[in-house]
Coordinates of C-alpha atoms and ligand atoms in Angstrom, one line a residue:
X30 CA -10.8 -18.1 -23.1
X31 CA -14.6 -16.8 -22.6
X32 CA -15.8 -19.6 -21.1
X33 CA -14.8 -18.8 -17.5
X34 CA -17.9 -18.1 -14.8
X35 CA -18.1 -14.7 -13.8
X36 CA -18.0 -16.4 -10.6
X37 CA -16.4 -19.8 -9.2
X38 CA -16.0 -22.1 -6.5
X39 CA -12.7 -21.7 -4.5
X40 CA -11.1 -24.1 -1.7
X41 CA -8.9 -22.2 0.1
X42 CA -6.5 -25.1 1.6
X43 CA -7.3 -23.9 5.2
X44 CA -11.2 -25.6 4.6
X45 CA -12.7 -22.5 3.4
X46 CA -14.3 -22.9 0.0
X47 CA -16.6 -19.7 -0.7
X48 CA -18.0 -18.0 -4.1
X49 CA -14.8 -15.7 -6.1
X50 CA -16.5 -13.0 -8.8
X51 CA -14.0 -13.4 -11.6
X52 CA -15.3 -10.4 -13.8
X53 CA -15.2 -6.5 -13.8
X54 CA -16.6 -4.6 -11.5
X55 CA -18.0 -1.6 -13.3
X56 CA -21.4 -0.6 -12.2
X57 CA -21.7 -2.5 -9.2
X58 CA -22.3 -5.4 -11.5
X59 CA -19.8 -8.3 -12.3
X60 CA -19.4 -8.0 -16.3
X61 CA -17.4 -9.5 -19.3
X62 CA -14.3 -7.6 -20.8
X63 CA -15.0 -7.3 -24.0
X64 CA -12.5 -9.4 -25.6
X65 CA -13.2 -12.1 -22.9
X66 CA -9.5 -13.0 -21.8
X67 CA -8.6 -14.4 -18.7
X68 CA -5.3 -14.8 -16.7
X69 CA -4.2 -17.1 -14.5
X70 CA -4.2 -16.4 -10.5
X71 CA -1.1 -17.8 -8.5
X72 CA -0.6 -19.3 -4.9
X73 CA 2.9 -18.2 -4.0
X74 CA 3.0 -21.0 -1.2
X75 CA 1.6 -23.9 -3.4
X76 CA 2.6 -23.0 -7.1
X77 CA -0.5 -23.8 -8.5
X78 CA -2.9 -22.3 -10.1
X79 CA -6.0 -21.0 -7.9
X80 CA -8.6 -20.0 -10.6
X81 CA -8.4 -17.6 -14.1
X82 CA -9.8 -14.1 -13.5
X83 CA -11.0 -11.5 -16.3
X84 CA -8.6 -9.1 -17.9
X85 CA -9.6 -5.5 -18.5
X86 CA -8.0 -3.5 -21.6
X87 CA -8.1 0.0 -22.4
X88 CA -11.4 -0.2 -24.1
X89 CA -12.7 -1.7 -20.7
X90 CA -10.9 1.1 -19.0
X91 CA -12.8 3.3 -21.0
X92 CA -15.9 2.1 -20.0
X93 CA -14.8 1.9 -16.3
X94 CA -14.0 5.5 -16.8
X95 CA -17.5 6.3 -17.7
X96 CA -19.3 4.8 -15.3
X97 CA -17.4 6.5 -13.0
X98 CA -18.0 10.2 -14.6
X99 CA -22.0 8.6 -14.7
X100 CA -21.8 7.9 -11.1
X101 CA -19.8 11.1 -10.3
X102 CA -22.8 13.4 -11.0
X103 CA -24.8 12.8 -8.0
X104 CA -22.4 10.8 -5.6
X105 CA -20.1 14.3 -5.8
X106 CA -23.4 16.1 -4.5
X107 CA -24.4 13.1 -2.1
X108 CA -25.2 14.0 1.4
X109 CA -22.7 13.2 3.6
X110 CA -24.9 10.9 5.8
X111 CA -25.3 8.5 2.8
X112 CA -21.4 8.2 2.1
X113 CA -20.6 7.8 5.8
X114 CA -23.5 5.0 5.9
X115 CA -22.0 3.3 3.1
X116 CA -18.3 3.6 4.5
X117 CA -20.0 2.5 8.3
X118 CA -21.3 -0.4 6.4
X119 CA -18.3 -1.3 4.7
X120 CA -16.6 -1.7 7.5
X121 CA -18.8 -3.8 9.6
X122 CA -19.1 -6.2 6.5
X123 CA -15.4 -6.3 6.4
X124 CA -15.2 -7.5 9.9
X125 CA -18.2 -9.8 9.5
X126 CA -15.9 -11.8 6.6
X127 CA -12.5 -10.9 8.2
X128 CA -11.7 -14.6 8.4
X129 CA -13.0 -15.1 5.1
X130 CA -11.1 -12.1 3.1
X131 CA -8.0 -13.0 5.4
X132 CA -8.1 -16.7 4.0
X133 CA -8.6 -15.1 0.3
X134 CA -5.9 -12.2 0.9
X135 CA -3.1 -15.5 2.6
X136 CA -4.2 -18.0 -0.6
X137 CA -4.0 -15.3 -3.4
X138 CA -0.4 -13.2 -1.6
X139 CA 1.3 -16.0 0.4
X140 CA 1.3 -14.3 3.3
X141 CA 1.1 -15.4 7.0
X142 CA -2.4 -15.8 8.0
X143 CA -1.5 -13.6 11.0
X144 CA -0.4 -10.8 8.5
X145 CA -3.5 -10.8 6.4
X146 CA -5.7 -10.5 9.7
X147 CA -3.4 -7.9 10.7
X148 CA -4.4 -6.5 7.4
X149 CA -8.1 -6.6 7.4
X150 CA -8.5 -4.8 10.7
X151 CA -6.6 -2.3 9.8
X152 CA -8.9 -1.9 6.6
X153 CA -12.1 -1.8 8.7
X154 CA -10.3 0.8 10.8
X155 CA -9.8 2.3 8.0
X156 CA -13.2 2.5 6.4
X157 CA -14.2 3.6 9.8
X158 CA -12.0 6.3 10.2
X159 CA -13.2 7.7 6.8
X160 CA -16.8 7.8 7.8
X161 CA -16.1 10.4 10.3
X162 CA -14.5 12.7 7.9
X163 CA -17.7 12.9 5.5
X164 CA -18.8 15.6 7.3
X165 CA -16.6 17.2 8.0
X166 CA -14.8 18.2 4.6
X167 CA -15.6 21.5 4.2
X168 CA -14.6 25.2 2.6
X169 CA -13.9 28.4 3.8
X170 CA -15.3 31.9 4.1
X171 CA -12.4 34.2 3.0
X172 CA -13.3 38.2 4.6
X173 CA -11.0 40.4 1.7
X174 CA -13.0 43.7 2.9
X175 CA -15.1 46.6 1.0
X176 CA -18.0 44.6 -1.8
X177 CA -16.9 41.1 -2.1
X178 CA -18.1 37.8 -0.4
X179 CA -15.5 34.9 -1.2
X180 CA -15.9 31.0 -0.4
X181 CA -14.2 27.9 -1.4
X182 CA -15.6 24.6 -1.8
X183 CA -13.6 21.0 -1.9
X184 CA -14.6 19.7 -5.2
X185 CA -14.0 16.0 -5.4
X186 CA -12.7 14.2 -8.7
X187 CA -12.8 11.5 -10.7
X188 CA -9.9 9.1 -10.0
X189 CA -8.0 6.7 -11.1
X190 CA -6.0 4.0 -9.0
X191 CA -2.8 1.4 -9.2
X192 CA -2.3 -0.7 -6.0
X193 CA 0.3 -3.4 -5.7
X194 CA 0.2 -6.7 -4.8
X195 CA 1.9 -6.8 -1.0
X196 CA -1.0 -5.9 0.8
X197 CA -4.1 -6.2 -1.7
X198 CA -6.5 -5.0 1.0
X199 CA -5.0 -2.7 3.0
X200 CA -3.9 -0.7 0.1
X201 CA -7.2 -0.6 -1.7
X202 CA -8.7 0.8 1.3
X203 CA -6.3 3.6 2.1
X204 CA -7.8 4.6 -1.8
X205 CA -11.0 4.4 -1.7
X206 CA -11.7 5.1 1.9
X207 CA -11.0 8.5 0.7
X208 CA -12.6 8.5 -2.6
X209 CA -15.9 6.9 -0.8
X210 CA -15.5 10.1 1.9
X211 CA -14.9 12.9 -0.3
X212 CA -17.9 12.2 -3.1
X213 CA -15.0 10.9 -5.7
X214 CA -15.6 8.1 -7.9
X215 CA -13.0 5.7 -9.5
X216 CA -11.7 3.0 -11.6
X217 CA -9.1 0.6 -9.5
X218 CA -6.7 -2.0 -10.7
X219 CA -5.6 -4.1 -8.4
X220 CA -2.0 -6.1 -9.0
X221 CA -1.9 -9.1 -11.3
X222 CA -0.4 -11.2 -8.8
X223 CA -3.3 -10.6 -6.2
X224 CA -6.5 -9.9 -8.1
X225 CA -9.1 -12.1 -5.7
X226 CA -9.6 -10.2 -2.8
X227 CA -10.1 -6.5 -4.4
X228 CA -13.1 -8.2 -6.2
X229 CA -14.4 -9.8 -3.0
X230 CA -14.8 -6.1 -1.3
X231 CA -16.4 -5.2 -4.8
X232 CA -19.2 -7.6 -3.6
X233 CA -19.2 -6.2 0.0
X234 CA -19.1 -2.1 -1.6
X235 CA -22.5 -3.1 -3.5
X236 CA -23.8 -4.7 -0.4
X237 CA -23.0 -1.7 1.6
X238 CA -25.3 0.4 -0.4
X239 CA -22.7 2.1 -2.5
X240 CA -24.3 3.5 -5.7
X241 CA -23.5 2.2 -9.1
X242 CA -20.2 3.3 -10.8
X243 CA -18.8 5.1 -7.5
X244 CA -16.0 2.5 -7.6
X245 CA -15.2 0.3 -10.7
X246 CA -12.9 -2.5 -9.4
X247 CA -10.6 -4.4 -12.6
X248 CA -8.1 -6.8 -12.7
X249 CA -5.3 -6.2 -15.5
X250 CA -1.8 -5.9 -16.0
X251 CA 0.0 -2.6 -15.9
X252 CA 1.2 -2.2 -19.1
X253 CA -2.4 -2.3 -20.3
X254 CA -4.7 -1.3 -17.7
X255 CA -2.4 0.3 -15.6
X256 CA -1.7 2.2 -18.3
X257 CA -4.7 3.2 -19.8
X258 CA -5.4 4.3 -16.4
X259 CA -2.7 6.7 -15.6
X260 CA -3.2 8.4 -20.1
X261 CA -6.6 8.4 -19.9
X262 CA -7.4 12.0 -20.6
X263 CA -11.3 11.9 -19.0
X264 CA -9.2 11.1 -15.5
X265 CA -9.0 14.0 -13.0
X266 CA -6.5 11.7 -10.7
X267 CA -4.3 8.6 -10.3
X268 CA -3.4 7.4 -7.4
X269 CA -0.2 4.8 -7.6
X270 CA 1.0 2.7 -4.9
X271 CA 4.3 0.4 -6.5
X272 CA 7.9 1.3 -7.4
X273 CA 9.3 4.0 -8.2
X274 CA 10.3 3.1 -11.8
X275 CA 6.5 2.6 -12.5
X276 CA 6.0 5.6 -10.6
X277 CA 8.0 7.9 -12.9
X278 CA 5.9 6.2 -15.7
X279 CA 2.8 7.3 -14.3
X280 CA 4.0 10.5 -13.4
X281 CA 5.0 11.4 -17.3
X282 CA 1.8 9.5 -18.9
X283 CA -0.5 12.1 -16.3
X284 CA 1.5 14.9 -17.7
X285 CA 1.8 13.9 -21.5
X286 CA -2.3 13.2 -20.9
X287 CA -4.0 15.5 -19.5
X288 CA -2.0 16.5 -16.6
X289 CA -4.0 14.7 -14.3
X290 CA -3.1 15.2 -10.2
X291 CA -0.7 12.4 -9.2
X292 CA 0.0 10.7 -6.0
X293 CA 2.7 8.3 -5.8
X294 CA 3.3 5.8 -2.8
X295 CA 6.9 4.4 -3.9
X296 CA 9.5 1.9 -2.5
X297 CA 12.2 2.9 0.3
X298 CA 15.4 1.9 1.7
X299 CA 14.3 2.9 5.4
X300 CA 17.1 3.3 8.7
X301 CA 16.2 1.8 11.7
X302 CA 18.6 3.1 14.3
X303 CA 19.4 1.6 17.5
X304 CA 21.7 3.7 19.8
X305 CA 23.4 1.9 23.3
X306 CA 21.2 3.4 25.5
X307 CA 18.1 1.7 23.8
X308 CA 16.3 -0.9 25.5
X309 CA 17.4 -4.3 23.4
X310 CA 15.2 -6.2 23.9
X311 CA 12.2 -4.0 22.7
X312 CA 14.7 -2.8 20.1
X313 CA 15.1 -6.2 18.5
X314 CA 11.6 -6.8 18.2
X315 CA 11.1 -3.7 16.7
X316 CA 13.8 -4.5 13.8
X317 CA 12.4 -8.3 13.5
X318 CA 8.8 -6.5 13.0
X319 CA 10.4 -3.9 10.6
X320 CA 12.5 -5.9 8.3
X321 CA 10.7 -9.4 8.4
X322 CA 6.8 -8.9 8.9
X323 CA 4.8 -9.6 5.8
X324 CA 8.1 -11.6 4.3
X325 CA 9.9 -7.8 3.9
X326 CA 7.5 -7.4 1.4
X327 CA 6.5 -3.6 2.7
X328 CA 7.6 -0.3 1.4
X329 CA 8.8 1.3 4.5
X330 CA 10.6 -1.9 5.8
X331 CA 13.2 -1.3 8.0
X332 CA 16.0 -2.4 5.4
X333 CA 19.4 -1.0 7.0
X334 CA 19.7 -1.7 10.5
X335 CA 22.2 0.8 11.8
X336 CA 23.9 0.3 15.6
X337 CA 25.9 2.0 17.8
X338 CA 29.2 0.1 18.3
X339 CA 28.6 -0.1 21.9
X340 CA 25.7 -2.5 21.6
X341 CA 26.6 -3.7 17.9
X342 CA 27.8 -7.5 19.2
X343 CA 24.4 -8.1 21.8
X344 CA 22.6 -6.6 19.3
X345 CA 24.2 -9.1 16.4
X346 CA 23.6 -11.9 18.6
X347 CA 20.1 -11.2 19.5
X348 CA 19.1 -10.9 16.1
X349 CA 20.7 -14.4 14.7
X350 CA 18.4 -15.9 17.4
X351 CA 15.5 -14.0 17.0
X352 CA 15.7 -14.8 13.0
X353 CA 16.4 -18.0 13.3
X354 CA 13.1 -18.6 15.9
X355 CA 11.2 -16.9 12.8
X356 CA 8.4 -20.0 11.6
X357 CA 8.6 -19.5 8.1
X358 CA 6.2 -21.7 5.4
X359 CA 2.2 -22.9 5.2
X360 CA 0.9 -19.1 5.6
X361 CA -2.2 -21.0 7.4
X362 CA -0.7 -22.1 10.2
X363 CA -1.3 -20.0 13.1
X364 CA 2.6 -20.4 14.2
X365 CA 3.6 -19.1 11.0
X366 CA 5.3 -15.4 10.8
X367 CA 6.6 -15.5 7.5
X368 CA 4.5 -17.2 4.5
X369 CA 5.9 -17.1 0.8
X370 CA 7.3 -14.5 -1.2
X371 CA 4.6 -13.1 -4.1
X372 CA 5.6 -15.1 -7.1
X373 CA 8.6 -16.5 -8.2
X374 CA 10.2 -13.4 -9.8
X375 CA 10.3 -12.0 -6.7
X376 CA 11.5 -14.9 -5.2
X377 CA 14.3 -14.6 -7.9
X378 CA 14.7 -11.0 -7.1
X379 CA 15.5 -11.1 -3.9
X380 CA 17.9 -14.2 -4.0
X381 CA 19.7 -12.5 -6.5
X382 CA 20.0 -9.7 -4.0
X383 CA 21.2 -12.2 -1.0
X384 CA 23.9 -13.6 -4.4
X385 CA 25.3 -9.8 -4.8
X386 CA 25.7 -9.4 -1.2
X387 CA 27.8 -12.3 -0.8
X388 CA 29.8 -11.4 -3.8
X389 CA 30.6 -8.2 -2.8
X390 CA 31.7 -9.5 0.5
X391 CA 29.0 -9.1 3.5
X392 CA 28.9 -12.2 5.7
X393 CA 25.3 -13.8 6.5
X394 CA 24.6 -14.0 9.9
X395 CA 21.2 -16.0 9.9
X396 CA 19.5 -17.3 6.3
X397 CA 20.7 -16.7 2.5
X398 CA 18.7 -19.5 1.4
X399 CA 15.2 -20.3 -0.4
X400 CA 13.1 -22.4 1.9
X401 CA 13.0 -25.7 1.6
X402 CA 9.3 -26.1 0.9
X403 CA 7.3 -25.9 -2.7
X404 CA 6.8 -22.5 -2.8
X405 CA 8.3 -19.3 -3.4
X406 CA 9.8 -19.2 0.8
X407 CA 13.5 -17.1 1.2
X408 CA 14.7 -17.5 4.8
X409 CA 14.8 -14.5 6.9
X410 CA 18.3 -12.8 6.0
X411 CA 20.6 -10.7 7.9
X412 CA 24.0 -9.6 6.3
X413 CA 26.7 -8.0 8.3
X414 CA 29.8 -6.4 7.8
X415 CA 27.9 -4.4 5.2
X416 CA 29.3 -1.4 3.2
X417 CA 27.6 1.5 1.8
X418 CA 28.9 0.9 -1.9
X419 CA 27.2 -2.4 -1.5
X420 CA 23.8 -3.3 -4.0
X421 CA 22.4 -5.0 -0.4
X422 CA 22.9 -1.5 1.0
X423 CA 21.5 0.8 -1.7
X424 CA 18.8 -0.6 -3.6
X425 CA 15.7 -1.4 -2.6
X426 CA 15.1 -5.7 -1.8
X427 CA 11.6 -5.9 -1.3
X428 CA 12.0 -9.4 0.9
X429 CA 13.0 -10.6 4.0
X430 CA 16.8 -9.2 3.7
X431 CA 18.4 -6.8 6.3
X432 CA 21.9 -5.1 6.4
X433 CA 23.5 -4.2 9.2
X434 CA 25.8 -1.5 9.4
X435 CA 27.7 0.1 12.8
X436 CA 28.3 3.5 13.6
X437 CA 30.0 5.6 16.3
X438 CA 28.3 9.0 17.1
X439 CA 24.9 10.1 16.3
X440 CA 26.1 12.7 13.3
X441 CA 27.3 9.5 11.8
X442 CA 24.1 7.8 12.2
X443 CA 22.5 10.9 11.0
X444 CA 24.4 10.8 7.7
X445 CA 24.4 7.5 7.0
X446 CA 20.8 7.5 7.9
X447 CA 19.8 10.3 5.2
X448 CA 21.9 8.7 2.9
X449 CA 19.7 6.9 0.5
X450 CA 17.9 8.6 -2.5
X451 CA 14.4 7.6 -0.9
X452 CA 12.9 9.3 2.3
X453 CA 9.8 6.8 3.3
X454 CA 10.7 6.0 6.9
X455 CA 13.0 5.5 9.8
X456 CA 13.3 4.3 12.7
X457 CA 15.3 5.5 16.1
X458 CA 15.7 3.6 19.4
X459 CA 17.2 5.1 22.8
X460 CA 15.4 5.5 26.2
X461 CA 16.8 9.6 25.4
X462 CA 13.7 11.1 24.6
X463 CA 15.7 14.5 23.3
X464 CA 18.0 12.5 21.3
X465 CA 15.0 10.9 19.5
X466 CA 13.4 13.8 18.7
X467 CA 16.9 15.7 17.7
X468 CA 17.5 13.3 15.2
X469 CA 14.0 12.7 14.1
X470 CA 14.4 16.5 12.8
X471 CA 17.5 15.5 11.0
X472 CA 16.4 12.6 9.7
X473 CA 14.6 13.6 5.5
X474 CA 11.4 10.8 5.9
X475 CA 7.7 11.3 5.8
X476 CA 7.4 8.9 8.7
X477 CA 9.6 8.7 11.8
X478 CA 9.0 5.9 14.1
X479 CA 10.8 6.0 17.7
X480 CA 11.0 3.1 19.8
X481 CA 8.7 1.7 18.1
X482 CA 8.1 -0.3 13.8
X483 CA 5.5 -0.3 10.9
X484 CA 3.1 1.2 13.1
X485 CA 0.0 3.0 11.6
X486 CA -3.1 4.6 13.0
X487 CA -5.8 6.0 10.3
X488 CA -5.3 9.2 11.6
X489 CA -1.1 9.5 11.0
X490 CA -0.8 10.6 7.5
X491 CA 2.2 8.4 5.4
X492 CA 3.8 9.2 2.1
X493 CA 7.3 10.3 1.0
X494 CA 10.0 12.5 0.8
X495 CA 12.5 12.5 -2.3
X496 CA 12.3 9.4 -4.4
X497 CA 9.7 7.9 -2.2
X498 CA 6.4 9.5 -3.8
X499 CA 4.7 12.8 -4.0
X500 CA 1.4 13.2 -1.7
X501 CA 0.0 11.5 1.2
X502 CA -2.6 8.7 2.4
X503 CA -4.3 8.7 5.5
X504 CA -5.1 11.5 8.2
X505 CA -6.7 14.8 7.2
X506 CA -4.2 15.3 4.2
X507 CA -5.4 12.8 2.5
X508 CA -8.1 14.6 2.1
X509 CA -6.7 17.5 0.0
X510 CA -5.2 14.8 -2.3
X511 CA -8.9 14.0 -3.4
X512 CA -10.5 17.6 -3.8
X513 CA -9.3 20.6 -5.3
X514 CA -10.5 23.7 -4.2
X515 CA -12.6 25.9 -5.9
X516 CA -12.9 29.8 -5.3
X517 CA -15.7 32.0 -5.3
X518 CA -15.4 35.6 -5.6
X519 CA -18.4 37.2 -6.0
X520 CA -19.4 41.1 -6.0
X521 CA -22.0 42.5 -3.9
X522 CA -23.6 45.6 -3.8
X523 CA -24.8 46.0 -0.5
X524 CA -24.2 49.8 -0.5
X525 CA -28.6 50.4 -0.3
X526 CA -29.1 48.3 2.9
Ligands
NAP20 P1 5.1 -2.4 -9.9 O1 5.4 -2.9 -11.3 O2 5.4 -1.0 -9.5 O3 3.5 -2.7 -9.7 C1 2.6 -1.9 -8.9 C2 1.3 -1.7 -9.7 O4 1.6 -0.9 -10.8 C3 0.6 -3.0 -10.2 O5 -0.8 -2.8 -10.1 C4 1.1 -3.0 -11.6 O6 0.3 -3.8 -12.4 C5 1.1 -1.6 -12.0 N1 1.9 -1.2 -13.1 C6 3.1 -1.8 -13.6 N2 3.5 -1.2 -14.7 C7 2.7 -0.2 -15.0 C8 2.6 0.8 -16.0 N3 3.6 0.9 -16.9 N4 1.6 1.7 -15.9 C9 0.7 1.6 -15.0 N5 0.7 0.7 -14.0 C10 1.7 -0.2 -14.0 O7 5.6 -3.4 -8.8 P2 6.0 -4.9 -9.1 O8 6.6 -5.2 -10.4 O9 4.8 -5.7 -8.7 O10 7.2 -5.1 -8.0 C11 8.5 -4.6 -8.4 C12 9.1 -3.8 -7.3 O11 8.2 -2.7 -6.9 C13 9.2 -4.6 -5.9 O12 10.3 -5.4 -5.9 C14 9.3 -3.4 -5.0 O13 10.6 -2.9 -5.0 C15 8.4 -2.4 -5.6 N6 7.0 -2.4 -4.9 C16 6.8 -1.4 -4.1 C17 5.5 -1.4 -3.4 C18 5.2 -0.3 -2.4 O14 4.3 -0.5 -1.6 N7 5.8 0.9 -2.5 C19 4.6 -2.4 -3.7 C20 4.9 -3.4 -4.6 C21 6.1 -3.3 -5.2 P3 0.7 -5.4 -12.7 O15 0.8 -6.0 -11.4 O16 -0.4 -5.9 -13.4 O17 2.0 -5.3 -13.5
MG21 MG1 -1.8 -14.6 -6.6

């Protein structure tokens, strides 16, 4: 304890060894908690140990916290030029290290080295998009009549941010590409299980030109940091991205604080409807990519497959062979879809999961098994024959586990689809344009996907209804959840001119 390097040498198994900051990030500079304690950093697909990484507690967080109110003073009254140059930069450096950061994010997550690339473009993209919103954040002029002259301004804040560990990089930029836009500052904790690559972009924010204590960057557990994050009473914000347990937690520590603004990107049970006229083969792609990209580890997977009875068979069929083709293990070969599950509690987790569903009497198509290999691998899993009172079909898995279910007419597919107590996304399948959009606007989600899976573009807002979280990321509403609007009303007396 104490004597770790604020940086070491790593060798990521793919031949890539490269410099890791172990430290906090608090005013651009890599620093020392101050009780000096470390943790230990897993590889889900090797079980061992990669390096130890600092641990910030809440009297780090306190310091995180000022740095950011420091930094807030003249970053909140930056010119937009500078903050879109920053986020411009960012992005280029992102791609200029995408095989780099996409070797860190597959060694630290397990994930297939084709899902972490997947992953860092989307983050540049990100970044990108952000820049060209600097400048365009902006108030109003409201006319009321007679001796006033109102205006409102967007006044950014001072944030705090939570971020899980299933897509390390993705999810820290959809924070702080609009902190960075909107002249916010914050303190982010990344996930304990995936604390590498969040300090890597640290490096690359200072690089870009981003001025001291705009973003703090620590690694910590979420009983501590996490905590101290969403209590902290000098906090305008905090931004969580997890599950909705933790979510409620952070919801009542913001209003027992200070009442801080919350956002909350929480887990899902999503639909993914296929009716018979849908065209199968497309379809079954879709539900592969839904359920089984990034090992199922993704809040809006496509969890309960629901299919028409007309297709159910081809469709059941298709799927078992599609599964089964699935190359799961080493994340860094380029054949491989499906790398390792997070850590070993998950990995518990979800075979508990495929246990239940067996007990309670669905059949496994394809899969049901841990993989063969060292490493926390689960085979991709489809149950059928499920039933809605079953735990498969309720709660949320958080792995590589489907359930399929059949239905007859499309108000049964409707109910069935709504009935869940989360509302993240769904997906529907038919070559019936009218249908799609029919049930689309019966369907409660914040995202609707038709013919189509886990498709994002920077400029589609996501978030949830019901259980799923409160607020958005991405497109313009993003924006609102990192300024609050001020009003000015002022009196004139214009009467002598
Ligand atoms: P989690 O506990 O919700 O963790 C997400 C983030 O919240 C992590 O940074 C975590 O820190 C932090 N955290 C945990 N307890 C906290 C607290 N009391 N106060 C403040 N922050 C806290 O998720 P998990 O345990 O890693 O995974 C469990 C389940 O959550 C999964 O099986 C899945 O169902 C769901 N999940 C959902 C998403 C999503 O994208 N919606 C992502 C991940 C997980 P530590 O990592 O240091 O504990
Ligand atoms: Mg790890």
């Amino acid at each position: 304890m104490g004597n770790l390097p604020l940086e070491v040498k790593v060798e990521i198994p793919n031949g890539i060894s490269y410099t890791q900051p172990t430290g906090l990030f608090i005013n651009n500079e890599f620093v020392y908690p101050k009780d000096k304690k470390t943790f230990e950093d897993i590889s889900p697909a090797t079980e061992e140990v990669i390096t130890e990484v600092y641990e910030a507690k809440e009297e780090d967080i306190d310091i995180a916290v000022d740095a950011a109110i420091e930094a807030y003073k003249t970053w909140s009254v930056s010119k937009p030029e500078l903050r879109q140059k920053v986020l411009l930069k960012l992005a280029d450096l992102i791609d200029e290290n995408a095989e780099l950061l996409s070797s860190i994010e597959t060694y630290d997550n397990g994930k297939s080295l084709q899902n972490s690339k997947g992953d860092i473009a989307l983050a540049a993209a990100y970044f990108r998009s952000c820049a060209g919103w600097c400048d365009k954040i902006t108030g109003n002029v409201i006319n009321t009549g007679g001796q006033h002259f109102n205006y409102t301004q967007r006044v950014p804040l001072v944030c705090g941010q939570i971020i899980p560990w299933n897509f390390p990089i993705l999810m820290l930029s959809w924070k702080l590409g609009p902190v960075l836009a909107t002249g916010s500052t914050t303190v982010l904790k990344s996930a304990e299980q995936t604390p590498l690559s969040a300090l890597y972009i640290a490096k690359l924010l200072a690089e870009a030109g981003m001025p001291k204590g705009v973003v703090n960057i620590v690694s910590g557990f979420g009983k501590i940091a996490g905590a101290a994050i969403a209590s902290h009473m000098k906090l305008d914000k905090v931004a969580f991205t997890g599950s909705t347990l933790v979510g409620k937690t952070i919801m009542k520590a913001a209003a027992e604080s200070n009442l801080k603004k919350v956002t909350l990107e929480l887990g899902g049970k999503s639909p993914n409807i296929v009716f018979d006229d849908a065209d199968l083969d497309e379809s079954i792609q879709h539900i592969i990519t839904g359920i089984f990209y990034n090992s199922g580890e993704v809040c809006c997977a496509g969890s309960r497959v629901l299919i028409q009875s007309g297709i159910y068979d081809k469709v059941v069929a298709k799927l078992k062979k599609a599964a089964e083709a699935i190359k799961v293990g080493n994340p860094f070969d380029p054949d491989t879809f499906m790398g390792a599950q997070v850590s070993e509690v998950q990995m518990s987790k979800i075979l508990q999961y495929i246990e239940s569903g067996k007990e309670q009497g669905a059949k496994v198509i394809s899969g049901g098994k841990r993989g063969d290999a060292k490493g926390y691998f689960v085979q991709p899993t489809i149950f059928g024959d499920v039933e809605g009172h079953m735990k498969i079909a309720k709660e949320e898995i958080f792995g590589p586990v489907v359930t399929l279910i059949k239905f007859d007419t499309v108000e049964e597919a409707i109910e069935l689809a709504n009935d869940t107590e989360y509302g993240l996304a769904a997906g529907i399948h038919s070559s019936d344009v009218n249908k799609c959009i029919g049930v689309a606007n019966k369907i409660n989600a914040g995202t609707i996907w038709v013919n189509t899976y886990n498709d994002f573009h920077p400029m589609v807002p996501f978030g949830g209804f019901h259980s799923s979280g409160i607020g958005r990321e991405m497109g313009e509403e993003v924006f609102n959840e990192y300024t609050q609007t001020k009003a000015v009303r002022i009196k004139l007396n214009t009467s002598r001119f």
